[in-house]
mmCIF file of N, CA and C in Angstrom:
data_model
loop_
_atom_site.group_PDB
_atom_site.id
_atom_site.type_symbol
_atom_site.label_atom_id
_atom_site.label_comp_id
_atom_site.label_asym_id
_atom_site.label_seq_id
_atom_site.Cartn_x
_atom_site.Cartn_y
_atom_site.Cartn_z
ATOM 1 N N MET G 5 0.843 -1.170 0.000
ATOM 2 C CA MET G 5 0.000 0.000 0.000
ATOM 3 C C MET G 5 0.888 1.232 0.000
ATOM 4 N N GLY G 6 0.639 2.154 -0.894
ATOM 5 C CA GLY G 6 1.433 3.363 -1.006
ATOM 6 C C GLY G 6 1.131 4.339 0.106
ATOM 7 N N THR G 7 1.999 5.303 0.224
ATOM 8 C CA THR G 7 1.797 6.327 1.237
ATOM 9 C C THR G 7 1.343 7.611 0.580
ATOM 10 N N PHE G 8 0.654 8.411 1.325
ATOM 11 C CA PHE G 8 0.242 9.718 0.839
ATOM 12 C C PHE G 8 0.037 10.623 2.028
ATOM 13 N N SER G 9 0.078 11.887 1.757
ATOM 14 C CA SER G 9 -0.139 12.878 2.805
ATOM 15 C C SER G 9 -1.571 13.350 2.712
ATOM 16 N N MET G 10 -2.256 13.411 3.834
ATOM 17 C CA MET G 10 -3.634 13.880 3.836
ATOM 18 C C MET G 10 -3.751 14.990 4.860
ATOM 19 N N ARG G 11 -4.366 16.068 4.456
ATOM 20 C CA ARG G 11 -4.571 17.203 5.337
ATOM 21 C C ARG G 11 -6.057 17.436 5.495
ATOM 22 N N TYR G 12 -6.516 17.546 6.727
ATOM 23 C CA TYR G 12 -7.912 17.873 6.987
ATOM 24 C C TYR G 12 -8.003 19.367 7.242
ATOM 25 N N LEU G 13 -8.906 20.020 6.573
ATOM 26 C CA LEU G 13 -9.100 21.445 6.751
ATOM 27 C C LEU G 13 -10.454 21.650 7.389
ATOM 28 N N HIS G 14 -10.462 21.992 8.666
ATOM 29 C CA HIS G 14 -11.695 22.074 9.437
ATOM 30 C C HIS G 14 -12.257 23.486 9.512
ATOM 31 N N SER G 15 -12.228 24.205 8.417
ATOM 32 C CA SER G 15 -12.694 25.583 8.439
ATOM 33 C C SER G 15 -14.183 25.697 8.174
ATOM 34 N N SER G 16 -14.842 24.576 7.966
ATOM 35 C CA SER G 16 -16.278 24.609 7.723
ATOM 36 C C SER G 16 -16.885 23.324 8.256
ATOM 37 N N PRO G 17 -18.226 23.284 8.335
ATOM 38 C CA PRO G 17 -18.864 22.053 8.786
ATOM 39 C C PRO G 17 -18.532 20.871 7.880
ATOM 40 N N ARG G 18 -18.313 21.134 6.605
ATOM 41 C CA ARG G 18 -17.928 20.073 5.685
ATOM 42 C C ARG G 18 -16.414 20.020 5.648
ATOM 43 N N CYS G 19 -15.848 18.953 6.107
ATOM 44 C CA CYS G 19 -14.401 18.822 6.152
ATOM 45 C C CYS G 19 -13.863 18.709 4.735
ATOM 46 N N ARG G 20 -12.971 19.598 4.377
ATOM 47 C CA ARG G 20 -12.319 19.534 3.075
ATOM 48 C C ARG G 20 -11.012 18.788 3.262
ATOM 49 N N GLU G 21 -10.745 17.874 2.363
ATOM 50 C CA GLU G 21 -9.565 17.037 2.512
ATOM 51 C C GLU G 21 -8.632 17.245 1.340
ATOM 52 N N GLN G 22 -7.339 17.108 1.615
ATOM 53 C CA GLN G 22 -6.330 17.195 0.580
ATOM 54 C C GLN G 22 -5.472 15.946 0.652
ATOM 55 N N TYR G 23 -5.379 15.235 -0.443
ATOM 56 C CA TYR G 23 -4.579 14.024 -0.550
ATOM 57 C C TYR G 23 -3.404 14.364 -1.451
ATOM 58 N N LEU G 24 -2.257 14.631 -0.842
ATOM 59 C CA LEU G 24 -1.100 15.085 -1.589
ATOM 60 C C LEU G 24 -0.233 13.902 -1.983
ATOM 61 N N ASP G 25 0.209 13.894 -3.248
ATOM 62 C CA ASP G 25 1.012 12.806 -3.799
ATOM 63 C C ASP G 25 0.313 11.458 -3.668
ATOM 64 N N ALA G 26 -0.912 11.424 -4.091
ATOM 65 C CA ALA G 26 -1.709 10.195 -4.017
ATOM 66 C C ALA G 26 -1.201 9.163 -5.020
ATOM 67 N N ASN G 27 -1.419 7.908 -4.692
ATOM 68 C CA ASN G 27 -1.091 6.831 -5.620
ATOM 69 C C ASN G 27 -2.381 6.335 -6.282
ATOM 70 N N GLN G 28 -2.250 5.316 -7.133
ATOM 71 C CA GLN G 28 -3.401 4.783 -7.869
ATOM 72 C C GLN G 28 -4.502 4.313 -6.921
ATOM 73 N N GLU G 29 -4.126 3.620 -5.861
ATOM 74 C CA GLU G 29 -5.115 3.095 -4.916
ATOM 75 C C GLU G 29 -5.897 4.233 -4.248
ATOM 76 N N THR G 30 -5.186 5.250 -3.803
ATOM 77 C CA THR G 30 -5.839 6.398 -3.171
ATOM 78 C C THR G 30 -6.719 7.130 -4.172
ATOM 79 N N PHE G 31 -6.224 7.308 -5.392
ATOM 80 C CA PHE G 31 -7.008 7.955 -6.445
ATOM 81 C C PHE G 31 -8.324 7.217 -6.647
ATOM 82 N N ASN G 32 -8.250 5.904 -6.792
ATOM 83 C CA ASN G 32 -9.468 5.114 -7.007
ATOM 84 C C ASN G 32 -10.448 5.276 -5.850
ATOM 85 N N LYS G 33 -9.949 5.230 -4.636
ATOM 86 C CA LYS G 33 -10.803 5.309 -3.455
ATOM 87 C C LYS G 33 -11.422 6.697 -3.302
ATOM 88 N N VAL G 34 -10.607 7.734 -3.432
ATOM 89 C CA VAL G 34 -11.056 9.097 -3.145
ATOM 90 C C VAL G 34 -11.799 9.728 -4.320
ATOM 91 N N VAL G 35 -11.330 9.480 -5.534
ATOM 92 C CA VAL G 35 -11.889 10.157 -6.709
ATOM 93 C C VAL G 35 -13.006 9.352 -7.359
ATOM 94 N N LEU G 36 -12.850 8.055 -7.450
ATOM 95 C CA LEU G 36 -13.782 7.246 -8.238
ATOM 96 C C LEU G 36 -14.775 6.434 -7.419
ATOM 97 N N ASN G 37 -14.447 6.069 -6.203
ATOM 98 C CA ASN G 37 -15.274 5.101 -5.487
ATOM 99 C C ASN G 37 -15.953 5.658 -4.250
ATOM 100 N N GLU G 38 -15.717 5.031 -3.125
ATOM 101 C CA GLU G 38 -16.504 5.254 -1.915
ATOM 102 C C GLU G 38 -16.509 6.679 -1.378
ATOM 103 N N TYR G 39 -15.398 7.391 -1.465
ATOM 104 C CA TYR G 39 -15.361 8.743 -0.914
ATOM 105 C C TYR G 39 -15.875 9.791 -1.898
ATOM 106 N N ALA G 40 -16.100 9.406 -3.136
ATOM 107 C CA ALA G 40 -16.444 10.371 -4.186
ATOM 108 C C ALA G 40 -17.902 10.822 -4.155
ATOM 109 N N LYS G 41 -18.760 10.082 -3.477
ATOM 110 C CA LYS G 41 -20.181 10.405 -3.491
ATOM 111 C C LYS G 41 -20.441 11.777 -2.875
ATOM 112 N N ASP G 42 -21.214 12.574 -3.583
ATOM 113 C CA ASP G 42 -21.608 13.914 -3.136
ATOM 114 C C ASP G 42 -20.429 14.863 -2.956
ATOM 115 N N LYS G 43 -19.343 14.633 -3.681
ATOM 116 C CA LYS G 43 -18.177 15.501 -3.580
ATOM 117 C C LYS G 43 -17.713 15.943 -4.960
ATOM 118 N N ILE G 44 -17.062 17.079 -4.948
ATOM 119 C CA ILE G 44 -16.284 17.523 -6.093
ATOM 120 C C ILE G 44 -14.832 17.284 -5.702
ATOM 121 N N VAL G 45 -14.088 16.604 -6.563
ATOM 122 C CA VAL G 45 -12.680 16.358 -6.295
ATOM 123 C C VAL G 45 -11.863 16.970 -7.424
ATOM 124 N N LEU G 46 -10.964 17.885 -7.066
ATOM 125 C CA LEU G 46 -10.015 18.425 -8.032
ATOM 126 C C LEU G 46 -8.788 17.539 -8.010
ATOM 127 N N VAL G 47 -8.309 17.156 -9.190
ATOM 128 C CA VAL G 47 -7.107 16.343 -9.295
ATOM 129 C C VAL G 47 -6.058 17.152 -10.046
ATOM 130 N N ASP G 48 -4.961 17.418 -9.375
ATOM 131 C CA ASP G 48 -3.853 18.195 -9.923
ATOM 132 C C ASP G 48 -2.767 17.231 -10.380
ATOM 133 N N PHE G 49 -2.643 17.051 -11.704
ATOM 134 C CA PHE G 49 -1.569 16.243 -12.269
ATOM 135 C C PHE G 49 -0.367 17.165 -12.463
ATOM 136 N N TYR G 50 0.746 16.832 -11.835
ATOM 137 C CA TYR G 50 1.917 17.708 -11.851
ATOM 138 C C TYR G 50 3.197 16.877 -11.906
ATOM 139 N N ALA G 51 4.324 17.572 -12.034
ATOM 140 C CA ALA G 51 5.647 16.957 -11.907
ATOM 141 C C ALA G 51 6.547 17.947 -11.180
ATOM 142 N N ASP G 52 7.517 17.424 -10.437
ATOM 143 C CA ASP G 52 8.412 18.288 -9.669
ATOM 144 C C ASP G 52 9.231 19.222 -10.553
ATOM 145 N N TRP G 53 9.544 18.797 -11.773
ATOM 146 C CA TRP G 53 10.362 19.603 -12.679
ATOM 147 C C TRP G 53 9.552 20.664 -13.428
ATOM 148 N N CYS G 54 8.246 20.654 -13.279
ATOM 149 C CA CYS G 54 7.344 21.546 -14.028
ATOM 150 C C CYS G 54 7.191 22.882 -13.295
ATOM 151 N N ASN G 55 7.763 23.944 -13.859
ATOM 152 C CA ASN G 55 7.677 25.261 -13.213
ATOM 153 C C ASN G 55 6.255 25.796 -13.113
ATOM 154 N N PRO G 56 5.415 25.705 -14.158
ATOM 155 C CA PRO G 56 4.027 26.156 -14.001
ATOM 156 C C PRO G 56 3.277 25.382 -12.909
ATOM 157 N N CYS G 57 3.633 24.108 -12.722
ATOM 158 C CA CYS G 57 3.013 23.307 -11.655
ATOM 159 C C CYS G 57 3.349 23.887 -10.287
ATOM 160 N N LYS G 58 4.581 24.362 -10.137
ATOM 161 C CA LYS G 58 5.014 24.947 -8.867
ATOM 162 C C LYS G 58 4.253 26.228 -8.562
ATOM 163 N N ILE G 59 3.735 26.862 -9.596
ATOM 164 C CA ILE G 59 2.956 28.086 -9.415
ATOM 165 C C ILE G 59 1.534 27.760 -8.970
ATOM 166 N N ILE G 60 0.878 26.802 -9.652
ATOM 167 C CA ILE G 60 -0.543 26.586 -9.353
ATOM 168 C C ILE G 60 -0.813 25.632 -8.196
ATOM 169 N N SER G 61 0.108 24.737 -7.880
ATOM 170 C CA SER G 61 -0.157 23.787 -6.790
ATOM 171 C C SER G 61 -0.460 24.486 -5.465
ATOM 172 N N PRO G 62 0.324 25.486 -5.051
ATOM 173 C CA PRO G 62 -0.023 26.181 -3.802
ATOM 174 C C PRO G 62 -1.346 26.947 -3.900
ATOM 175 N N ILE G 63 -1.652 27.450 -5.085
ATOM 176 C CA ILE G 63 -2.931 28.153 -5.283
ATOM 177 C C ILE G 63 -4.084 27.173 -5.117
ATOM 178 N N LEU G 64 -3.962 25.991 -5.711
ATOM 179 C CA LEU G 64 -5.009 24.974 -5.581
ATOM 180 C C LEU G 64 -5.197 24.567 -4.123
ATOM 181 N N GLU G 65 -4.096 24.368 -3.401
ATOM 182 C CA GLU G 65 -4.198 23.998 -1.985
ATOM 183 C C GLU G 65 -4.900 25.093 -1.194
ATOM 184 N N LYS G 66 -4.547 26.330 -1.471
ATOM 185 C CA LYS G 66 -5.159 27.462 -0.768
ATOM 186 C C LYS G 66 -6.653 27.544 -1.061
ATOM 187 N N LEU G 67 -7.022 27.480 -2.338
ATOM 188 C CA LEU G 67 -8.430 27.618 -2.715
ATOM 189 C C LEU G 67 -9.258 26.421 -2.268
ATOM 190 N N ALA G 68 -8.698 25.219 -2.378
ATOM 191 C CA ALA G 68 -9.436 24.021 -1.951
ATOM 192 C C ALA G 68 -9.689 24.052 -0.450
ATOM 193 N N GLY G 69 -8.813 24.706 0.293
ATOM 194 C CA GLY G 69 -8.980 24.796 1.734
ATOM 195 C C GLY G 69 -9.817 25.970 2.203
ATOM 196 N N ASN G 70 -10.255 26.806 1.275
ATOM 197 C CA ASN G 70 -11.025 28.001 1.626
ATOM 198 C C ASN G 70 -12.515 27.672 1.633
ATOM 199 N N ALA G 71 -13.099 27.633 2.811
ATOM 200 C CA ALA G 71 -14.509 27.240 2.951
ATOM 201 C C ALA G 71 -15.471 28.264 2.370
ATOM 202 N N THR G 72 -15.005 29.477 2.113
ATOM 203 C CA THR G 72 -15.905 30.495 1.555
ATOM 204 C C THR G 72 -16.091 30.331 0.053
ATOM 205 N N ILE G 73 -15.217 29.552 -0.578
ATOM 206 C CA ILE G 73 -15.346 29.305 -2.017
ATOM 207 C C ILE G 73 -16.276 28.123 -2.212
ATOM 208 N N LYS G 74 -17.330 28.337 -2.964
ATOM 209 C CA LYS G 74 -18.357 27.312 -3.166
ATOM 210 C C LYS G 74 -18.359 26.828 -4.614
ATOM 211 N N THR G 75 -18.604 25.540 -4.779
ATOM 212 C CA THR G 75 -18.831 25.010 -6.116
ATOM 213 C C THR G 75 -20.253 25.378 -6.526
ATOM 214 N N SER G 76 -20.563 25.248 -7.799
ATOM 215 C CA SER G 76 -21.907 25.620 -8.272
ATOM 216 C C SER G 76 -22.998 24.814 -7.588
ATOM 217 N N SER G 77 -22.683 23.584 -7.191
ATOM 218 C CA SER G 77 -23.669 22.724 -6.534
ATOM 219 C C SER G 77 -23.631 22.848 -5.014
ATOM 220 N N GLY G 78 -22.666 23.596 -4.484
ATOM 221 C CA GLY G 78 -22.530 23.726 -3.039
ATOM 222 C C GLY G 78 -21.925 22.498 -2.379
ATOM 223 N N ARG G 79 -21.415 21.578 -3.185
ATOM 224 C CA ARG G 79 -20.851 20.339 -2.643
ATOM 225 C C ARG G 79 -19.480 20.555 -2.018
ATOM 226 N N SER G 80 -19.107 19.610 -1.205
ATOM 227 C CA SER G 80 -17.788 19.598 -0.598
ATOM 228 C C SER G 80 -16.725 19.478 -1.689
ATOM 229 N N LEU G 81 -15.585 20.104 -1.465
ATOM 230 C CA LEU G 81 -14.501 20.109 -2.445
ATOM 231 C C LEU G 81 -13.246 19.524 -1.812
ATOM 232 N N ASP G 82 -12.689 18.501 -2.436
ATOM 233 C CA ASP G 82 -11.437 17.906 -1.989
ATOM 234 C C ASP G 82 -10.395 18.081 -3.084
ATOM 235 N N LEU G 83 -9.127 17.941 -2.711
ATOM 236 C CA LEU G 83 -8.017 18.067 -3.652
ATOM 237 C C LEU G 83 -7.152 16.823 -3.585
ATOM 238 N N VAL G 84 -6.815 16.290 -4.755
ATOM 239 C CA VAL G 84 -5.895 15.166 -4.877
ATOM 240 C C VAL G 84 -4.777 15.614 -5.810
ATOM 241 N N THR G 85 -3.526 15.394 -5.409
ATOM 242 C CA THR G 85 -2.417 15.705 -6.304
ATOM 243 C C THR G 85 -1.752 14.405 -6.746
ATOM 244 N N ILE G 86 -1.397 14.368 -8.021
ATOM 245 C CA ILE G 86 -0.785 13.183 -8.622
ATOM 246 C C ILE G 86 0.533 13.584 -9.270
ATOM 247 N N ASP G 87 1.636 13.020 -8.795
ATOM 248 C CA ASP G 87 2.942 13.222 -9.414
ATOM 249 C C ASP G 87 3.009 12.294 -10.625
ATOM 250 N N THR G 88 3.004 12.866 -11.818
ATOM 251 C CA THR G 88 2.930 12.056 -13.038
ATOM 252 C C THR G 88 4.190 11.225 -13.273
ATOM 253 N N ASP G 89 5.311 11.618 -12.686
ATOM 254 C CA ASP G 89 6.522 10.808 -12.818
ATOM 255 C C ASP G 89 6.425 9.534 -11.983
ATOM 256 N N LYS G 90 5.742 9.610 -10.861
ATOM 257 C CA LYS G 90 5.570 8.440 -9.994
ATOM 258 C C LYS G 90 4.360 7.604 -10.399
ATOM 259 N N GLU G 91 3.334 8.252 -10.898
ATOM 260 C CA GLU G 91 2.079 7.564 -11.256
ATOM 261 C C GLU G 91 1.844 7.683 -12.761
ATOM 262 N N PHE G 92 2.823 7.180 -13.516
ATOM 263 C CA PHE G 92 2.813 7.292 -14.972
ATOM 264 C C PHE G 92 1.590 6.623 -15.598
ATOM 265 N N GLU G 93 1.223 5.449 -15.102
ATOM 266 C CA GLU G 93 0.075 4.726 -15.671
ATOM 267 C C GLU G 93 -1.226 5.499 -15.478
ATOM 268 N N LEU G 94 -1.377 6.134 -14.343
ATOM 269 C CA LEU G 94 -2.568 6.943 -14.085
ATOM 270 C C LEU G 94 -2.601 8.150 -15.025
ATOM 271 N N ALA G 95 -1.451 8.776 -15.226
ATOM 272 C CA ALA G 95 -1.365 9.906 -16.162
ATOM 273 C C ALA G 95 -1.706 9.452 -17.580
ATOM 274 N N GLN G 96 -1.242 8.287 -17.970
ATOM 275 C CA GLN G 96 -1.568 7.746 -19.296
ATOM 276 C C GLN G 96 -3.062 7.474 -19.421
ATOM 277 N N LYS G 97 -3.651 6.902 -18.397
ATOM 278 C CA LYS G 97 -5.077 6.564 -18.426
ATOM 279 C C LYS G 97 -5.933 7.793 -18.703
ATOM 280 N N TYR G 98 -5.525 8.940 -18.156
ATOM 281 C CA TYR G 98 -6.296 10.172 -18.347
ATOM 282 C C TYR G 98 -5.711 11.068 -19.439
ATOM 283 N N HIS G 99 -4.830 10.488 -20.253
ATOM 284 C CA HIS G 99 -4.274 11.165 -21.436
ATOM 285 C C HIS G 99 -3.629 12.501 -21.087
ATOM 286 N N ILE G 100 -2.849 12.518 -20.013
ATOM 287 C CA ILE G 100 -2.161 13.738 -19.605
ATOM 288 C C ILE G 100 -0.989 13.947 -20.553
ATOM 289 N N ARG G 101 -1.049 15.034 -21.320
ATOM 290 C CA ARG G 101 -0.013 15.352 -22.300
ATOM 291 C C ARG G 101 0.723 16.641 -21.947
ATOM 292 N N SER G 102 0.080 17.490 -21.165
ATOM 293 C CA SER G 102 0.665 18.771 -20.768
ATOM 294 C C SER G 102 0.476 18.955 -19.270
ATOM 295 N N LEU G 103 1.427 19.654 -18.676
ATOM 296 C CA LEU G 103 1.361 19.919 -17.243
ATOM 297 C C LEU G 103 1.416 21.414 -17.002
ATOM 298 N N PRO G 104 0.753 21.852 -15.967
ATOM 299 C CA PRO G 104 -0.169 21.105 -15.120
ATOM 300 C C PRO G 104 -1.502 20.865 -15.824
ATOM 301 N N THR G 105 -2.145 19.781 -15.465
ATOM 302 C CA THR G 105 -3.516 19.503 -15.880
ATOM 303 C C THR G 105 -4.329 19.303 -14.610
ATOM 304 N N VAL G 106 -5.427 20.022 -14.513
ATOM 305 C CA VAL G 106 -6.313 19.907 -13.353
ATOM 306 C C VAL G 106 -7.665 19.410 -13.840
ATOM 307 N N MET G 107 -8.123 18.317 -13.254
ATOM 308 C CA MET G 107 -9.408 17.726 -13.619
ATOM 309 C C MET G 107 -10.371 17.818 -12.444
ATOM 310 N N ALA G 108 -11.635 18.051 -12.759
ATOM 311 C CA ALA G 108 -12.682 18.095 -11.738
ATOM 312 C C ALA G 108 -13.581 16.882 -11.914
ATOM 313 N N PHE G 109 -13.768 16.138 -10.842
ATOM 314 C CA PHE G 109 -14.634 14.966 -10.831
ATOM 315 C C PHE G 109 -15.808 15.242 -9.903
ATOM 316 N N LYS G 110 -16.991 14.864 -10.354
ATOM 317 C CA LYS G 110 -18.206 14.987 -9.542
ATOM 318 C C LYS G 110 -18.826 13.600 -9.455
ATOM 319 N N ASP G 111 -19.040 13.122 -8.239
ATOM 320 C CA ASP G 111 -19.585 11.771 -8.034
ATOM 321 C C ASP G 111 -18.795 10.720 -8.808
ATOM 322 N N GLY G 112 -17.475 10.895 -8.879
ATOM 323 C CA GLY G 112 -16.618 9.919 -9.534
ATOM 324 C C GLY G 112 -16.519 10.035 -11.039
ATOM 325 N N LYS G 113 -17.132 11.054 -11.621
ATOM 326 C CA LYS G 113 -17.104 11.220 -13.082
ATOM 327 C C LYS G 113 -16.405 12.528 -13.445
ATOM 328 N N LEU G 114 -15.551 12.464 -14.461
ATOM 329 C CA LEU G 114 -14.858 13.653 -14.941
ATOM 330 C C LEU G 114 -15.871 14.616 -15.542
ATOM 331 N N VAL G 115 -15.886 15.858 -15.048
ATOM 332 C CA VAL G 115 -16.860 16.839 -15.539
ATOM 333 C C VAL G 115 -16.212 18.052 -16.197
ATOM 334 N N ASP G 116 -14.946 18.330 -15.893
ATOM 335 C CA ASP G 116 -14.295 19.494 -16.488
ATOM 336 C C ASP G 116 -12.798 19.404 -16.218
ATOM 337 N N HIS G 117 -12.037 20.219 -16.924
ATOM 338 C CA HIS G 117 -10.593 20.256 -16.706
ATOM 339 C C HIS G 117 -10.023 21.553 -17.264
ATOM 340 N N PHE G 118 -8.801 21.847 -16.868
ATOM 341 C CA PHE G 118 -8.040 22.905 -17.523
ATOM 342 C C PHE G 118 -6.578 22.491 -17.564
ATOM 343 N N ILE G 119 -5.868 23.075 -18.522
ATOM 344 C CA ILE G 119 -4.452 22.779 -18.727
ATOM 345 C C ILE G 119 -3.684 24.087 -18.649
ATOM 346 N N GLY G 120 -2.576 24.062 -17.944
ATOM 347 C CA GLY G 120 -1.718 25.240 -17.872
ATOM 348 C C GLY G 120 -1.864 25.977 -16.559
ATOM 349 N N ALA G 121 -0.991 26.960 -16.391
ATOM 350 C CA ALA G 121 -0.940 27.729 -15.148
ATOM 351 C C ALA G 121 -1.886 28.913 -15.224
ATOM 352 N N LEU G 122 -3.072 28.744 -14.694
ATOM 353 C CA LEU G 122 -4.024 29.845 -14.603
ATOM 354 C C LEU G 122 -3.711 30.670 -13.359
ATOM 355 N N ASN G 123 -4.157 31.917 -13.366
ATOM 356 C CA ASN G 123 -3.970 32.737 -12.168
ATOM 357 C C ASN G 123 -5.021 32.358 -11.120
ATOM 358 N N GLU G 124 -4.857 32.882 -9.916
ATOM 359 C CA GLU G 124 -5.740 32.508 -8.807
ATOM 360 C C GLU G 124 -7.203 32.829 -9.095
ATOM 361 N N ALA G 125 -7.468 33.985 -9.683
ATOM 362 C CA ALA G 125 -8.855 34.370 -9.980
ATOM 363 C C ALA G 125 -9.496 33.403 -10.973
ATOM 364 N N SER G 126 -8.740 32.968 -11.971
ATOM 365 C CA SER G 126 -9.275 32.032 -12.970
ATOM 366 C C SER G 126 -9.529 30.655 -12.369
ATOM 367 N N ILE G 127 -8.640 30.209 -11.495
ATOM 368 C CA ILE G 127 -8.837 28.915 -10.836
ATOM 369 C C ILE G 127 -10.045 28.980 -9.910
ATOM 370 N N LYS G 128 -10.187 30.080 -9.199
ATOM 371 C CA LYS G 128 -11.355 30.257 -8.318
ATOM 372 C C LYS G 128 -12.640 30.197 -9.136
ATOM 373 N N LYS G 129 -12.659 30.868 -10.282
ATOM 374 C CA LYS G 129 -13.833 30.854 -11.157
ATOM 375 C C LYS G 129 -14.119 29.430 -11.644
ATOM 376 N N PHE G 130 -13.063 28.685 -12.000
ATOM 377 C CA PHE G 130 -13.212 27.294 -12.426
ATOM 378 C C PHE G 130 -13.891 26.481 -11.325
ATOM 379 N N ILE G 131 -13.405 26.621 -10.092
ATOM 380 C CA ILE G 131 -13.981 25.885 -8.957
ATOM 381 C C ILE G 131 -15.449 26.255 -8.766
ATOM 382 N N GLU G 132 -15.749 27.526 -8.830
ATOM 383 C CA GLU G 132 -17.121 27.988 -8.603
ATOM 384 C C GLU G 132 -18.083 27.520 -9.690
ATOM 385 N N GLN G 133 -17.571 27.196 -10.871
ATOM 386 C CA GLN G 133 -18.436 26.758 -11.966
ATOM 387 C C GLN G 133 -18.604 25.248 -12.035
ATOM 388 N N VAL G 134 -17.812 24.515 -11.265
ATOM 389 C CA VAL G 134 -17.903 23.043 -11.294
ATOM 390 C C VAL G 134 -19.126 22.603 -10.523
#
Protein backbone atom coordinates (compact mmCIF):
# COMPACT_ATOMS: atom_id res chain seq x y z
CA MET A 1 0.00 0.00 0.00
CA GLY A 2 1.43 3.36 -1.01
CA THR A 3 1.80 6.33 1.24
CA PHE A 4 0.24 9.72 0.84
CA SER A 5 -0.14 12.88 2.81
CA MET A 6 -3.63 13.88 3.84
CA ARG A 7 -4.57 17.20 5.34
CA TYR A 8 -7.91 17.87 6.99
CA LEU A 9 -9.10 21.44 6.75
CA HIS A 10 -11.70 22.07 9.44
CA SER A 11 -12.69 25.58 8.44
CA SER A 12 -16.28 24.61 7.72
CA PRO A 13 -18.86 22.05 8.79
CA ARG A 14 -17.93 20.07 5.69
CA CYS A 15 -14.40 18.82 6.15
CA ARG A 16 -12.32 19.53 3.07
CA GLU A 17 -9.56 17.04 2.51
CA GLN A 18 -6.33 17.20 0.58
CA TYR A 19 -4.58 14.02 -0.55
CA LEU A 20 -1.10 15.09 -1.59
CA ASP A 21 1.01 12.81 -3.80
CA ALA A 22 -1.71 10.19 -4.02
CA ASN A 23 -1.09 6.83 -5.62
CA GLN A 24 -3.40 4.78 -7.87
CA GLU A 25 -5.12 3.10 -4.92
CA THR A 26 -5.84 6.40 -3.17
CA PHE A 27 -7.01 7.96 -6.44
CA ASN A 28 -9.47 5.11 -7.01
CA LYS A 29 -10.80 5.31 -3.46
CA VAL A 30 -11.06 9.10 -3.15
CA VAL A 31 -11.89 10.16 -6.71
CA LEU A 32 -13.78 7.25 -8.24
CA ASN A 33 -15.27 5.10 -5.49
CA GLU A 34 -16.50 5.25 -1.91
CA TYR A 35 -15.36 8.74 -0.91
CA ALA A 36 -16.44 10.37 -4.19
CA LYS A 37 -20.18 10.40 -3.49
CA ASP A 38 -21.61 13.91 -3.14
CA LYS A 39 -18.18 15.50 -3.58
CA ILE A 40 -16.28 17.52 -6.09
CA VAL A 41 -12.68 16.36 -6.29
CA LEU A 42 -10.01 18.42 -8.03
CA VAL A 43 -7.11 16.34 -9.29
CA ASP A 44 -3.85 18.19 -9.92
CA PHE A 45 -1.57 16.24 -12.27
CA TYR A 46 1.92 17.71 -11.85
CA ALA A 47 5.65 16.96 -11.91
CA ASP A 48 8.41 18.29 -9.67
CA TRP A 49 10.36 19.60 -12.68
CA CYS A 50 7.34 21.55 -14.03
CA ASN A 51 7.68 25.26 -13.21
CA PRO A 52 4.03 26.16 -14.00
CA CYS A 53 3.01 23.31 -11.65
CA LYS A 54 5.01 24.95 -8.87
CA ILE A 55 2.96 28.09 -9.41
CA ILE A 56 -0.54 26.59 -9.35
CA SER A 57 -0.16 23.79 -6.79
CA PRO A 58 -0.02 26.18 -3.80
CA ILE A 59 -2.93 28.15 -5.28
CA LEU A 60 -5.01 24.97 -5.58
CA GLU A 61 -4.20 24.00 -1.99
CA LYS A 62 -5.16 27.46 -0.77
CA LEU A 63 -8.43 27.62 -2.71
CA ALA A 64 -9.44 24.02 -1.95
CA GLY A 65 -8.98 24.80 1.73
CA ASN A 66 -11.02 28.00 1.63
CA ALA A 67 -14.51 27.24 2.95
CA THR A 68 -15.91 30.49 1.56
CA ILE A 69 -15.35 29.31 -2.02
CA LYS A 70 -18.36 27.31 -3.17
CA THR A 71 -18.83 25.01 -6.12
CA SER A 72 -21.91 25.62 -8.27
CA SER A 73 -23.67 22.72 -6.53
CA GLY A 74 -22.53 23.73 -3.04
CA ARG A 75 -20.85 20.34 -2.64
CA SER A 76 -17.79 19.60 -0.60
CA LEU A 77 -14.50 20.11 -2.44
CA ASP A 78 -11.44 17.91 -1.99
CA LEU A 79 -8.02 18.07 -3.65
CA VAL A 80 -5.90 15.17 -4.88
CA THR A 81 -2.42 15.70 -6.30
CA ILE A 82 -0.79 13.18 -8.62
CA ASP A 83 2.94 13.22 -9.41
CA THR A 84 2.93 12.06 -13.04
CA ASP A 85 6.52 10.81 -12.82
CA LYS A 86 5.57 8.44 -9.99
CA GLU A 87 2.08 7.56 -11.26
CA PHE A 88 2.81 7.29 -14.97
CA GLU A 89 0.08 4.73 -15.67
CA LEU A 90 -2.57 6.94 -14.09
CA ALA A 91 -1.36 9.91 -16.16
CA GLN A 92 -1.57 7.75 -19.30
CA LYS A 93 -5.08 6.56 -18.43
CA TYR A 94 -6.30 10.17 -18.35
CA HIS A 95 -4.27 11.16 -21.44
CA ILE A 96 -2.16 13.74 -19.61
CA ARG A 97 -0.01 15.35 -22.30
CA SER A 98 0.66 18.77 -20.77
CA LEU A 99 1.36 19.92 -17.24
CA PRO A 100 -0.17 21.10 -15.12
CA THR A 101 -3.52 19.50 -15.88
CA VAL A 102 -6.31 19.91 -13.35
CA MET A 103 -9.41 17.73 -13.62
CA ALA A 104 -12.68 18.09 -11.74
CA PHE A 105 -14.63 14.97 -10.83
CA LYS A 106 -18.21 14.99 -9.54
CA ASP A 107 -19.59 11.77 -8.03
CA GLY A 108 -16.62 9.92 -9.53
CA LYS A 109 -17.10 11.22 -13.08
CA LEU A 110 -14.86 13.65 -14.94
CA VAL A 111 -16.86 16.84 -15.54
CA ASP A 112 -14.30 19.49 -16.49
CA HIS A 113 -10.59 20.26 -16.71
CA PHE A 114 -8.04 22.91 -17.52
CA ILE A 115 -4.45 22.78 -18.73
CA GLY A 116 -1.72 25.24 -17.87
CA ALA A 117 -0.94 27.73 -15.15
CA LEU A 118 -4.02 29.85 -14.60
CA ASN A 119 -3.97 32.74 -12.17
CA GLU A 120 -5.74 32.51 -8.81
CA ALA A 121 -8.86 34.37 -9.98
CA SER A 122 -9.28 32.03 -12.97
CA ILE A 123 -8.84 28.91 -10.84
CA LYS A 124 -11.36 30.26 -8.32
CA LYS A 125 -13.83 30.85 -11.16
CA PHE A 126 -13.21 27.29 -12.43
CA ILE A 127 -13.98 25.89 -8.96
CA GLU A 128 -17.12 27.99 -8.60
CA GLN A 129 -18.44 26.76 -11.97
CA VAL A 130 -17.90 23.04 -11.29
